[in-house]
Amino acid sequence: MTPPEPYQQTPATTAGQRQAAKEAATEFFGTVEEILQRANQTIAAEQAPLTPTFYRNPTPTPAIGDAPPVQQPGRPAMSQQATNDSVRMLSFGGMVFLTGAGIGIVMMTSDYANPTVIGVSGTVLAAVLLAAARLMRRTKEVVEAAPPQITQYYSGDVHQQHTEITTNTKGVIAYNRNDLPL
């Protein structure tokens, strides 16, 4: 009897080869999982309903509401007069700075300036500016105080009655007896 022939065996794989095969399989399955996740996200995004990100109310906002005004946080708003005054103060400050800088430049270039002459000329300049400002303010007041011109147009017959009354009242107790025909 002959002994059975030994069958051919593949040489045993080493531990390093097994580890490399295991890493390759893990990498392959990881790539497949990433592809499936991206596909699922794309499908979910396509199937999800589109939600609007903004809404514009087509009704016009009312010009005047019935709600009382509410104090807002922070610095309170300035009145128109305060705003005008602050603009005037800033403008005057800039004018004073520029005037002083101009006078300083003149004094530096002339190498000598008489302080008395500079003081007198500055006083005269200030007086002229104040007079001009007062004149402009008075002119504005006169224009605003003038009665507005009213033009009325009538069609048909018009009757105008103009009556002047002049009285000469004397004494502590005066009685006014103006009996006017109408």
Short mmCIF file of N, CA and C in Angstrom, two decimals, residues 142-153:
data_model
loop_
_atom_site.label_atom_id
_atom_site.label_comp_id
_atom_site.label_asym_id
_atom_site.label_seq_id
_atom_site.Cartn_x
_atom_site.Cartn_y
_atom_site.Cartn_z
N VAL A 142 -38.30 138.94 10.51
CA VAL A 142 -39.21 139.84 9.79
C VAL A 142 -39.93 139.08 8.68
N VAL A 143 -39.20 138.25 7.97
CA VAL A 143 -39.82 137.49 6.87
C VAL A 143 -40.85 136.52 7.44
N GLU A 144 -40.54 135.87 8.56
CA GLU A 144 -41.49 134.92 9.15
C GLU A 144 -42.70 135.63 9.76
N ALA A 145 -42.53 136.87 10.23
CA ALA A 145 -43.63 137.59 10.87
C ALA A 145 -44.57 138.23 9.86
N ALA A 146 -44.16 138.37 8.62
CA ALA A 146 -45.01 138.99 7.61
C ALA A 146 -46.25 138.11 7.40
N PRO A 147 -47.41 138.75 7.29
CA PRO A 147 -48.62 137.94 7.09
C PRO A 147 -48.59 137.27 5.72
N PRO A 148 -49.10 136.08 5.65
CA PRO A 148 -49.10 135.40 4.36
C PRO A 148 -50.11 136.05 3.41
N GLN A 149 -49.76 136.06 2.15
CA GLN A 149 -50.65 136.63 1.16
C GLN A 149 -51.71 135.59 0.81
N ILE A 150 -52.96 135.98 0.96
CA ILE A 150 -54.08 135.09 0.69
C ILE A 150 -54.78 135.56 -0.57
N THR A 151 -54.88 134.71 -1.54
CA THR A 151 -55.57 135.03 -2.79
C THR A 151 -56.79 134.15 -2.86
N GLN A 152 -57.97 134.79 -2.97
CA GLN A 152 -59.21 134.03 -3.06
C GLN A 152 -59.91 134.40 -4.36
N TYR A 153 -60.46 133.43 -5.01
CA TYR A 153 -61.17 133.63 -6.27
C TYR A 153 -62.65 133.30 -6.05
#
